PDB file of C-alpha atoms in Angstrom:
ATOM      1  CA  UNK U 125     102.321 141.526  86.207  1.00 45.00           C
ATOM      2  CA  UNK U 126     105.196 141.379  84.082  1.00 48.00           C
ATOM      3  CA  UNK U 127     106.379 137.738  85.358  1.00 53.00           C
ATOM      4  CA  UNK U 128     102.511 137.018  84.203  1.00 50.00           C
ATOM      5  CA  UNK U 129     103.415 138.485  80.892  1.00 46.00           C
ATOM      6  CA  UNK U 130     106.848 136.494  80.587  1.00 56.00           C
ATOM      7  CA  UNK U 131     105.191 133.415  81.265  1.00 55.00           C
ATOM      8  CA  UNK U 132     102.466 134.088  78.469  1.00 49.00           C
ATOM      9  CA  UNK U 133     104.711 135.123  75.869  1.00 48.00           C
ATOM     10  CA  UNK U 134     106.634 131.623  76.778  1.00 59.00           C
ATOM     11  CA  UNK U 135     104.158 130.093  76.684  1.00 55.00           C
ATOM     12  CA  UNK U 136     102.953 131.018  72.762  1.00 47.00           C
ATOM     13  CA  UNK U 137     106.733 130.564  72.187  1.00 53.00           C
ATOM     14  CA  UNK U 138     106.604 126.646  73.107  1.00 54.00           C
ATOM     15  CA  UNK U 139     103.167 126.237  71.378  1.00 53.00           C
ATOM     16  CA  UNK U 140     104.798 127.361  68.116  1.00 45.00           C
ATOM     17  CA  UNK U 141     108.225 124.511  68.880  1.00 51.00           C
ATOM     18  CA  UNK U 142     106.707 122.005  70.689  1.00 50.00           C
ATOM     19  CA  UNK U 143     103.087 119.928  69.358  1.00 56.00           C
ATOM     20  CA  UNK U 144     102.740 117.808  72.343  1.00 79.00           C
ATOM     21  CA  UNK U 145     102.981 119.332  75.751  1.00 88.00           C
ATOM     22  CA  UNK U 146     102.158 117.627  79.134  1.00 93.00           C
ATOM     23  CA  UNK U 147     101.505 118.916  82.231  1.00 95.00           C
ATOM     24  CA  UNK U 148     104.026 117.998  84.834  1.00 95.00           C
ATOM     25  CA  UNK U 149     102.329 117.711  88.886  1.00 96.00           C
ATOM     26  CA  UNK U 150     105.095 117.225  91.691  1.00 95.00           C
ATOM     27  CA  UNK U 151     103.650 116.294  94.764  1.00 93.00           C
ATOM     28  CA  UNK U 152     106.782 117.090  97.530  1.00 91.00           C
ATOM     29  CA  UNK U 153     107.476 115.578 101.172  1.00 87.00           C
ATOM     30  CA  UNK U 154     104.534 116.126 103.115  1.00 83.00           C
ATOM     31  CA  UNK U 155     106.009 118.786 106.355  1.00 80.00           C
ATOM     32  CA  UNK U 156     105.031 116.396 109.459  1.00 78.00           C
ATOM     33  CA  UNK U 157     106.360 119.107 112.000  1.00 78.00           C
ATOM     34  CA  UNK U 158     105.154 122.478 109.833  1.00 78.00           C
ATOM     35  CA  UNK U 159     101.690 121.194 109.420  1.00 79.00           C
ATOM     36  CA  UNK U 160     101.217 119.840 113.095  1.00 75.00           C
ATOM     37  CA  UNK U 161     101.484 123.228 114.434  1.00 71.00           C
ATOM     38  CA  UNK U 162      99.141 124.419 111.975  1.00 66.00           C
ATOM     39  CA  UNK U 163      96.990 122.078 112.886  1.00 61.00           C
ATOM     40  CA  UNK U 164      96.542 122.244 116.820  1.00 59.00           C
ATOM     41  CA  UNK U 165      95.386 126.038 116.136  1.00 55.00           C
ATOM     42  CA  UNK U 166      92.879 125.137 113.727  1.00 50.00           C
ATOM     43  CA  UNK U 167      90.412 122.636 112.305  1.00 47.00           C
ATOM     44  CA  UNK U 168      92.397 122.571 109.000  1.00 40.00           C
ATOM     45  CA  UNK U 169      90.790 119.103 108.117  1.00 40.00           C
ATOM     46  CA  UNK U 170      87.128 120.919 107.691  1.00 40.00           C
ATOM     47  CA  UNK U 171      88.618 123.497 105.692  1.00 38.00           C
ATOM     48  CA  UNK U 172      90.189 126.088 108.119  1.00 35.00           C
ATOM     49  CA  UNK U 173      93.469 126.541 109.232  1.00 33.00           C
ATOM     50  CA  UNK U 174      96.764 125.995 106.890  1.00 33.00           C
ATOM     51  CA  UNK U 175      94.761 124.790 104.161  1.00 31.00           C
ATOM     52  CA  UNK U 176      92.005 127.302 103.906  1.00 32.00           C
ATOM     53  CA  UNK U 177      94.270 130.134 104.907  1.00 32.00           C
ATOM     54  CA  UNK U 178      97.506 129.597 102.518  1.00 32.00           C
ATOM     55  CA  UNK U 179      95.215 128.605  99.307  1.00 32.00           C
ATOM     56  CA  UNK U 180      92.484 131.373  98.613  1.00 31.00           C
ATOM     57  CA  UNK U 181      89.756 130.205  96.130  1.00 32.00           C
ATOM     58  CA  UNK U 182      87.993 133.284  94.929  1.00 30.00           C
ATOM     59  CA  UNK U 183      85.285 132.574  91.842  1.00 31.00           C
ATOM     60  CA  UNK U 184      87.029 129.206  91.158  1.00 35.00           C
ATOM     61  CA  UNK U 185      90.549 130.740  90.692  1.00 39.00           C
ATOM     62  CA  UNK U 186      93.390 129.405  93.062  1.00 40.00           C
ATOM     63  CA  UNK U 187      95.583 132.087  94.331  1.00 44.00           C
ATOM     64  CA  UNK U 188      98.458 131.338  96.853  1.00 39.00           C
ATOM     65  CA  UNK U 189      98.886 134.781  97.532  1.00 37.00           C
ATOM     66  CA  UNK U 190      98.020 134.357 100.548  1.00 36.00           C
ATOM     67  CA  UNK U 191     100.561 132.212 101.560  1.00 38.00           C
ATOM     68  CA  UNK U 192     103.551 131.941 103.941  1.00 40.00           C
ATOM     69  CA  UNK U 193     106.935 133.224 102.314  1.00 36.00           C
ATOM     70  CA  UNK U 194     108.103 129.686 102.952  1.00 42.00           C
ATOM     71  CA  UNK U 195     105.748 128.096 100.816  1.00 51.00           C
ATOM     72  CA  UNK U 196     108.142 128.137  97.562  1.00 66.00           C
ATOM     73  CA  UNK U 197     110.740 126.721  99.792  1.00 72.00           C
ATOM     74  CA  UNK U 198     108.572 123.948 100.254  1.00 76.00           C
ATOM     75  CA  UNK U 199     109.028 122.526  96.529  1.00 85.00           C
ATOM     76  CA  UNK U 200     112.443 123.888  96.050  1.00 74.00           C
ATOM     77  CA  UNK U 201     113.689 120.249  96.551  1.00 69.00           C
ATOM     78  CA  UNK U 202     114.040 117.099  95.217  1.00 75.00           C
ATOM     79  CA  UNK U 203     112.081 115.275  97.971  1.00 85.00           C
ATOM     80  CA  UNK U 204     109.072 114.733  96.063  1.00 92.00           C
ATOM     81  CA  UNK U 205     106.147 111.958  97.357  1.00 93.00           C
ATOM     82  CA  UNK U 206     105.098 111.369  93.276  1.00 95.00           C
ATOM     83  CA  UNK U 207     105.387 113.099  89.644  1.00 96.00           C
ATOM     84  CA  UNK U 208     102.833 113.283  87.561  1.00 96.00           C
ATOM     85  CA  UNK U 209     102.660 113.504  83.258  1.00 96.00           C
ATOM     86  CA  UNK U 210      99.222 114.503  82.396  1.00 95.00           C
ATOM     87  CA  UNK U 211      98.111 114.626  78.611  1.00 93.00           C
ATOM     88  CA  UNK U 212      96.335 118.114  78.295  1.00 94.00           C
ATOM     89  CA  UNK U 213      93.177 117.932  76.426  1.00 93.00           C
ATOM     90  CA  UNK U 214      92.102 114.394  77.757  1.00 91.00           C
ATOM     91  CA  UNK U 215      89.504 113.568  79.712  1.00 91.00           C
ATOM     92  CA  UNK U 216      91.183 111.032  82.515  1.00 88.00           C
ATOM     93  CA  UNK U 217      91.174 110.657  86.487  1.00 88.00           C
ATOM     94  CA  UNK U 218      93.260 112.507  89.079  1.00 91.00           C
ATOM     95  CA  UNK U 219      92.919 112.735  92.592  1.00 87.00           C
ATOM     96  CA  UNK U 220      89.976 110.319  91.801  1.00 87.00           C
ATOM     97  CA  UNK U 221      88.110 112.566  90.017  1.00 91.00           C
ATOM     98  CA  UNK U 222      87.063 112.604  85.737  1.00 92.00           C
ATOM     99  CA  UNK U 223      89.826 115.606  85.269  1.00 95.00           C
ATOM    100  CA  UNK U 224      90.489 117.632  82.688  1.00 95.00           C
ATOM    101  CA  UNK U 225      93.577 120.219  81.738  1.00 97.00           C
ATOM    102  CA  UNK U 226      93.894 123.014  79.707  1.00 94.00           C
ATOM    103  CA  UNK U 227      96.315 125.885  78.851  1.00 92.00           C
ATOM    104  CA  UNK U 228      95.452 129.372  78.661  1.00 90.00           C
ATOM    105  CA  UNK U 229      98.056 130.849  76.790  1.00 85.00           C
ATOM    106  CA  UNK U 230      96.960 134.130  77.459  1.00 87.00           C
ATOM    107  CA  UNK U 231      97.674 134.474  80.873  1.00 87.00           C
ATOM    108  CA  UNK U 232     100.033 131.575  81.368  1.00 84.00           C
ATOM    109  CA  UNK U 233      97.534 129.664  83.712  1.00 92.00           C
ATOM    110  CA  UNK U 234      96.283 125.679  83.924  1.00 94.00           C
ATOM    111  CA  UNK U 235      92.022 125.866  82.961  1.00 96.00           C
ATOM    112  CA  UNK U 236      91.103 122.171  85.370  1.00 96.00           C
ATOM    113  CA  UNK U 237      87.727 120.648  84.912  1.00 96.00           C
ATOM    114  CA  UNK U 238      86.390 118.317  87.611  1.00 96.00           C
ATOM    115  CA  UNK U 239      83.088 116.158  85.978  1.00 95.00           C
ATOM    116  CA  UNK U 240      81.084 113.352  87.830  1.00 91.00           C
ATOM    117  CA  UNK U 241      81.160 111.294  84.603  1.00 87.00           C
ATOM    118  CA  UNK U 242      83.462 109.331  82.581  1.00 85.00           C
ATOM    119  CA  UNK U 243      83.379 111.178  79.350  1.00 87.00           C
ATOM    120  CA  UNK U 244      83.446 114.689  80.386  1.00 90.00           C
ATOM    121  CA  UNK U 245      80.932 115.984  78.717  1.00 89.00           C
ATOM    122  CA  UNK U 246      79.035 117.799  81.257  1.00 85.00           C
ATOM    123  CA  UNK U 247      78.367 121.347  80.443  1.00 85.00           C
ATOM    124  CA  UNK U 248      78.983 122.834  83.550  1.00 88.00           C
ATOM    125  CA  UNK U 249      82.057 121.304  84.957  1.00 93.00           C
ATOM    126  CA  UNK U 250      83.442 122.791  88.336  1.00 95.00           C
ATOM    127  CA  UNK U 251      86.707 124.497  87.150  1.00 95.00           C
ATOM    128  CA  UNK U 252      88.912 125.784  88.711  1.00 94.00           C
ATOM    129  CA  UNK U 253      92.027 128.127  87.667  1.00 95.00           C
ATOM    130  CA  UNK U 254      95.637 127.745  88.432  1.00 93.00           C
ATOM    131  CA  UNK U 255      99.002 129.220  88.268  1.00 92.00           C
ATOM    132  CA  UNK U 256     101.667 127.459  86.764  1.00 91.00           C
ATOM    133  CA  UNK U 257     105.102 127.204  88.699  1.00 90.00           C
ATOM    134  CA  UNK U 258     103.546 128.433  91.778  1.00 90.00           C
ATOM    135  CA  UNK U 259     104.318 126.440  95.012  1.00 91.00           C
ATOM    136  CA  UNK U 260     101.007 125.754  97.142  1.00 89.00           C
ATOM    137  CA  UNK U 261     101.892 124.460 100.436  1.00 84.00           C
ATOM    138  CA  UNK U 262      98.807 122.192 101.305  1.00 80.00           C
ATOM    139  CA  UNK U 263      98.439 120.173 105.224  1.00 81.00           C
ATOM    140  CA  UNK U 264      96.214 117.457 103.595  1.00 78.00           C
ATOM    141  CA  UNK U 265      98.422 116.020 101.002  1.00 75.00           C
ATOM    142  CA  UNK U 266     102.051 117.932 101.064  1.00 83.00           C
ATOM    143  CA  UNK U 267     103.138 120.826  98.783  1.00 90.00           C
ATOM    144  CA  UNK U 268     102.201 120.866  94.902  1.00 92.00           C
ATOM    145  CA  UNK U 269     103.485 122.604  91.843  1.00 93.00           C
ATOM    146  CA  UNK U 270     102.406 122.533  88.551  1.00 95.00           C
ATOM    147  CA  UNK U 271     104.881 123.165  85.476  1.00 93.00           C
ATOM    148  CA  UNK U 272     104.686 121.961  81.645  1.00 92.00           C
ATOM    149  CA  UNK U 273     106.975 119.630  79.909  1.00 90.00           C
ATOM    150  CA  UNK U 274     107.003 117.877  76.407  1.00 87.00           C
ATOM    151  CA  UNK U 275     106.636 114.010  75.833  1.00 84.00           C
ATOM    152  CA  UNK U 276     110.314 113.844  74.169  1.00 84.00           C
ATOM    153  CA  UNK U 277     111.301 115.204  77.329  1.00 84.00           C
ATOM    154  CA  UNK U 278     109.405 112.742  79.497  1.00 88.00           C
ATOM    155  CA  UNK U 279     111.771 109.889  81.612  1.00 88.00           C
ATOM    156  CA  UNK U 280     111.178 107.813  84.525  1.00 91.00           C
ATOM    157  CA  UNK U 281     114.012 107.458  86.904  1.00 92.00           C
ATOM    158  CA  UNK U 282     115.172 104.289  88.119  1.00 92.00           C
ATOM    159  CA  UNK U 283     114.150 103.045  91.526  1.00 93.00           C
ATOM    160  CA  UNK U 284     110.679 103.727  91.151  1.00 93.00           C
ATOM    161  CA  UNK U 285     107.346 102.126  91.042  1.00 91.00           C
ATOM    162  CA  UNK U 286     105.268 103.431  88.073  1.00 90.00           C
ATOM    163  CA  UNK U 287     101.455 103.609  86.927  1.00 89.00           C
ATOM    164  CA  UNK U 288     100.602 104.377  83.370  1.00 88.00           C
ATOM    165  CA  UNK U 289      96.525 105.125  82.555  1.00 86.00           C
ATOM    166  CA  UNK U 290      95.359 104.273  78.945  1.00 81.00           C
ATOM    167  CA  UNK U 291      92.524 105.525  76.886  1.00 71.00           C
ATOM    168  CA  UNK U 292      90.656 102.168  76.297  1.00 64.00           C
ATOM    169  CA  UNK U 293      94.192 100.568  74.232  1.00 64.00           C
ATOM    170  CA  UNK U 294      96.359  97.777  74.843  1.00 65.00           C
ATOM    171  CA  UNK U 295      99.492  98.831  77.217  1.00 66.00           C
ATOM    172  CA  UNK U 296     101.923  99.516  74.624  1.00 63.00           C
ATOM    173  CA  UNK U 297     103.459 102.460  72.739  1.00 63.00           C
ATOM    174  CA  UNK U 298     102.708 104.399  75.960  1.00 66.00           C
ATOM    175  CA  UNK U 299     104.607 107.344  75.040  1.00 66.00           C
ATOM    176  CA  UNK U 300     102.112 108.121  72.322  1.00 69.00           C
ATOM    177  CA  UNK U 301      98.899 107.100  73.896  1.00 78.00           C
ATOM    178  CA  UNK U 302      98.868 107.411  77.718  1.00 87.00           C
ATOM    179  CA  UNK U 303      96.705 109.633  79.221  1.00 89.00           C
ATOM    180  CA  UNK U 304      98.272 109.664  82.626  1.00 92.00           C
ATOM    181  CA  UNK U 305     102.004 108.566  84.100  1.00 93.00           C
ATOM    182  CA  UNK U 306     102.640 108.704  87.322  1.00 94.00           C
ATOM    183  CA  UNK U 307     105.624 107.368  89.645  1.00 95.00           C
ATOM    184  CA  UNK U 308     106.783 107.206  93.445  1.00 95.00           C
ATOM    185  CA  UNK U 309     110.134 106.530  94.489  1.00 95.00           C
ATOM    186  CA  UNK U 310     110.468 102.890  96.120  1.00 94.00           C
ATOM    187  CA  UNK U 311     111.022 102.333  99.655  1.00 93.00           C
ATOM    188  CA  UNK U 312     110.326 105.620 100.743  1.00 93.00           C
ATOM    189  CA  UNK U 313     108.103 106.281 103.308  1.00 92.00           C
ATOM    190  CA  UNK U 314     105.285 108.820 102.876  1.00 91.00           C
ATOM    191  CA  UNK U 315     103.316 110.550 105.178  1.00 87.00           C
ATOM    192  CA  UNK U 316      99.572 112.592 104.561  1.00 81.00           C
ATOM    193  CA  UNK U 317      97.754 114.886 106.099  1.00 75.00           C
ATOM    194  CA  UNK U 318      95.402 112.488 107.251  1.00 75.00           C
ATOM    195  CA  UNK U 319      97.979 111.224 110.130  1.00 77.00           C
ATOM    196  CA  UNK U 320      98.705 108.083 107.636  1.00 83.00           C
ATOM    197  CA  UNK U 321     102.061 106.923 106.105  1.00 88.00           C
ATOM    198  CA  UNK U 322     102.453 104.477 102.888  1.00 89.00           C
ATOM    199  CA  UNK U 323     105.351 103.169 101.476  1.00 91.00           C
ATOM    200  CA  UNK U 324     106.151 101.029  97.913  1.00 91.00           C
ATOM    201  CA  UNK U 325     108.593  98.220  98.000  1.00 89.00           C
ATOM    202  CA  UNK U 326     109.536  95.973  94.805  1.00 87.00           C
ATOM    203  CA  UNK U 327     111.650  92.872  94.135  1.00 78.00           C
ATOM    204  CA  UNK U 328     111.072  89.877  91.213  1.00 71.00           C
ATOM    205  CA  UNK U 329     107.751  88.998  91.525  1.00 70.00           C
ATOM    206  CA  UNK U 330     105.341  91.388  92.994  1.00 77.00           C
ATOM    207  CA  UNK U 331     105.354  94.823  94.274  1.00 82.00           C
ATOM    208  CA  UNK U 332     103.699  95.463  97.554  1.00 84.00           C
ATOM    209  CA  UNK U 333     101.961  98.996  98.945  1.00 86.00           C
ATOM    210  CA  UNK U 334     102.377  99.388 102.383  1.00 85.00           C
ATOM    211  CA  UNK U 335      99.394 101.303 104.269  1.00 85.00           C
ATOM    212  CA  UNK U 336      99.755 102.784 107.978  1.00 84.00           C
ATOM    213  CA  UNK U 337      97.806 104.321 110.504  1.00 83.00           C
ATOM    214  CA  UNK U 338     101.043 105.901 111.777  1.00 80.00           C
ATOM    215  CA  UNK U 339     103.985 108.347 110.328  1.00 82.00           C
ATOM    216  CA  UNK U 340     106.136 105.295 109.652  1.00 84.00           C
ATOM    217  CA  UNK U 341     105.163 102.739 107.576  1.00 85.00           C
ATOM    218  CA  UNK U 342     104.538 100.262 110.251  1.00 80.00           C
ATOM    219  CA  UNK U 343     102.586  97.551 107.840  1.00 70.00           C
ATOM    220  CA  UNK U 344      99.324  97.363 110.462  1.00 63.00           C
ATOM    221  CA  UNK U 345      96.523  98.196 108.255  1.00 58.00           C
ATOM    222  CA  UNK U 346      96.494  97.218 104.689  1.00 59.00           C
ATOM    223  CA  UNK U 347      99.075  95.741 102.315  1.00 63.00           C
ATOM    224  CA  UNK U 348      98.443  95.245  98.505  1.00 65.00           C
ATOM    225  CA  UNK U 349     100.503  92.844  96.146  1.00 65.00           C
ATOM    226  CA  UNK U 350     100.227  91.951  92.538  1.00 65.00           C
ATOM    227  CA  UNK U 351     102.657  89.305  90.702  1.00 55.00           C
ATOM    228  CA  UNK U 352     104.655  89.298  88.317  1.00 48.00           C
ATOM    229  CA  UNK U 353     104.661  92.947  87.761  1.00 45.00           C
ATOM    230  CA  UNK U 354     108.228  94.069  86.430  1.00 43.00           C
ATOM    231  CA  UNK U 355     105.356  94.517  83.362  1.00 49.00           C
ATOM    232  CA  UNK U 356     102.012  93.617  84.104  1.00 58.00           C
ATOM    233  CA  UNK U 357      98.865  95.234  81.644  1.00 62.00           C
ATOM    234  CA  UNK U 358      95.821  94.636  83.395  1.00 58.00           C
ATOM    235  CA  UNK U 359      92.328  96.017  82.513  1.00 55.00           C
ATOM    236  CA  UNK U 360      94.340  96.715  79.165  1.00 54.00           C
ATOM    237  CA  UNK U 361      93.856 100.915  80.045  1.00 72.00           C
ATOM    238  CA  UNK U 362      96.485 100.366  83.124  1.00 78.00           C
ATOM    239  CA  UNK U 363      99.995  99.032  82.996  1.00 79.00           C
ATOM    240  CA  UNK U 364     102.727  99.104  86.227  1.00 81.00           C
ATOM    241  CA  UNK U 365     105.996  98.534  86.379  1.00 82.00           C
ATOM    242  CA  UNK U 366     108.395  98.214  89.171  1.00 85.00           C
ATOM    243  CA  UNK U 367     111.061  99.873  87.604  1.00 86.00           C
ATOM    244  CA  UNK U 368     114.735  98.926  89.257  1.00 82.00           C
TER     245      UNK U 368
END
């Protein structure tokens, strides 16, 4: 209760210094030997097992309480799969869904709406609630966190391949009007829960997404290139950039 009340009264703190705050999603290395266990003594891909056990969903609210100690030690790393900036307050896609974020300030959570249109609009979103800085250790995808940051704040390593989402404008400016940023580190291969491994390589001309039906990156399903992509717009709502 009283780290709750910490994080609230930090929270109203940073509203009052900072105008423009994103929410920041690290997705960390996916636990290949941890989850496989899990897995052979339970069904966790139909909802039982690690997944349904560690992650309680009670009324829409996420609560890891039920988690393994070890679940915080699972993003206390720098081995992360992908980082996400999100722009709270804007209706845009993640995990393939028409997402929305909001901050409670009261109680220091994230307010996500899910909507099955583009504009979200709908009045009865499914939303879901969920604790800030709180490591969830999920077998589909790889442990999550969610924390806040500030757009003056916001820089993209080198050594990474990078997606920026746009609200119907050209690709520029994209600190001021992106929606969504989101970056992988290149040549690292990443495994899923879903017994699949991908892997992003860059040089001068194109970038290329390696797919695999195995843990490692063995190119025997699906590749995807694009040219000329150190800065390529395209769609003008979505630019990449191999960044080196």
């Amino acid at each position: 209760m009283k780290y709750q009340l910490l994080v609230a009264l930090l929270f109203v703190l940073i509203s009052c210094v900072k105008s423009d705050l994103l929410l920041k999603y690290i997705q960390f290395e996916y636990d290949i030997e941890k989850c496989s266990k899990q897995s052979s003594s339970s069904d966790f891909m139909t909802g039982g097992g690690s997944f349904g056990e560690e992650i309680k969903r009670v009324g829409g609210f996420i609560d890891s309480n039920g988690s393994d100690d070890s679940s915080d030690e699972s993003c206390d790393n720098d081995e992360y799969n992908s980082i996400t900036y999100i722009k709270l307050n804007q209706c845009g896609i993640f995990g393939g869904l028409y997402t929305m974020f909001q901050i409670n300030y009261n109680d220091g959570t994230i307010v996500k709406e899910t909507y099955s249109e583009s504009t979200c609009n709908e009045t009865s979103p499914v939303t879901e609630i969920i604790k800030l800085f709180q490591c969830f250790d999920d077998c589909k995808t790889g442990p999550y966190l969610y924390s806040i940051s500030d757009t003056g704040d916001l820089e993209i390593p080198k050594g990474t391949f990078v997606s920026v989402y746009y609200d119907g404008v050209p690709c520029n400016g994209w600190k001021n009007d992106f929606i969504q940023i989101q970056y992988f580190p290149l040549n690292k291969c990443m495994t899923t829960g879903m017994q699949t491994s991908y892997m992003y390589t860059c040089n001068s001309t194109n970038y290329e997404l390696i797919i695999s039906n195995r843990y490692n990156c063995y190119p025997e399903s699906t590749s995807y290139r694009r040219t000329n992509t150190e800065i390529e717009c395209f769609g003008k709502q979505n630019l990449e950039i191999c960044y080196n």
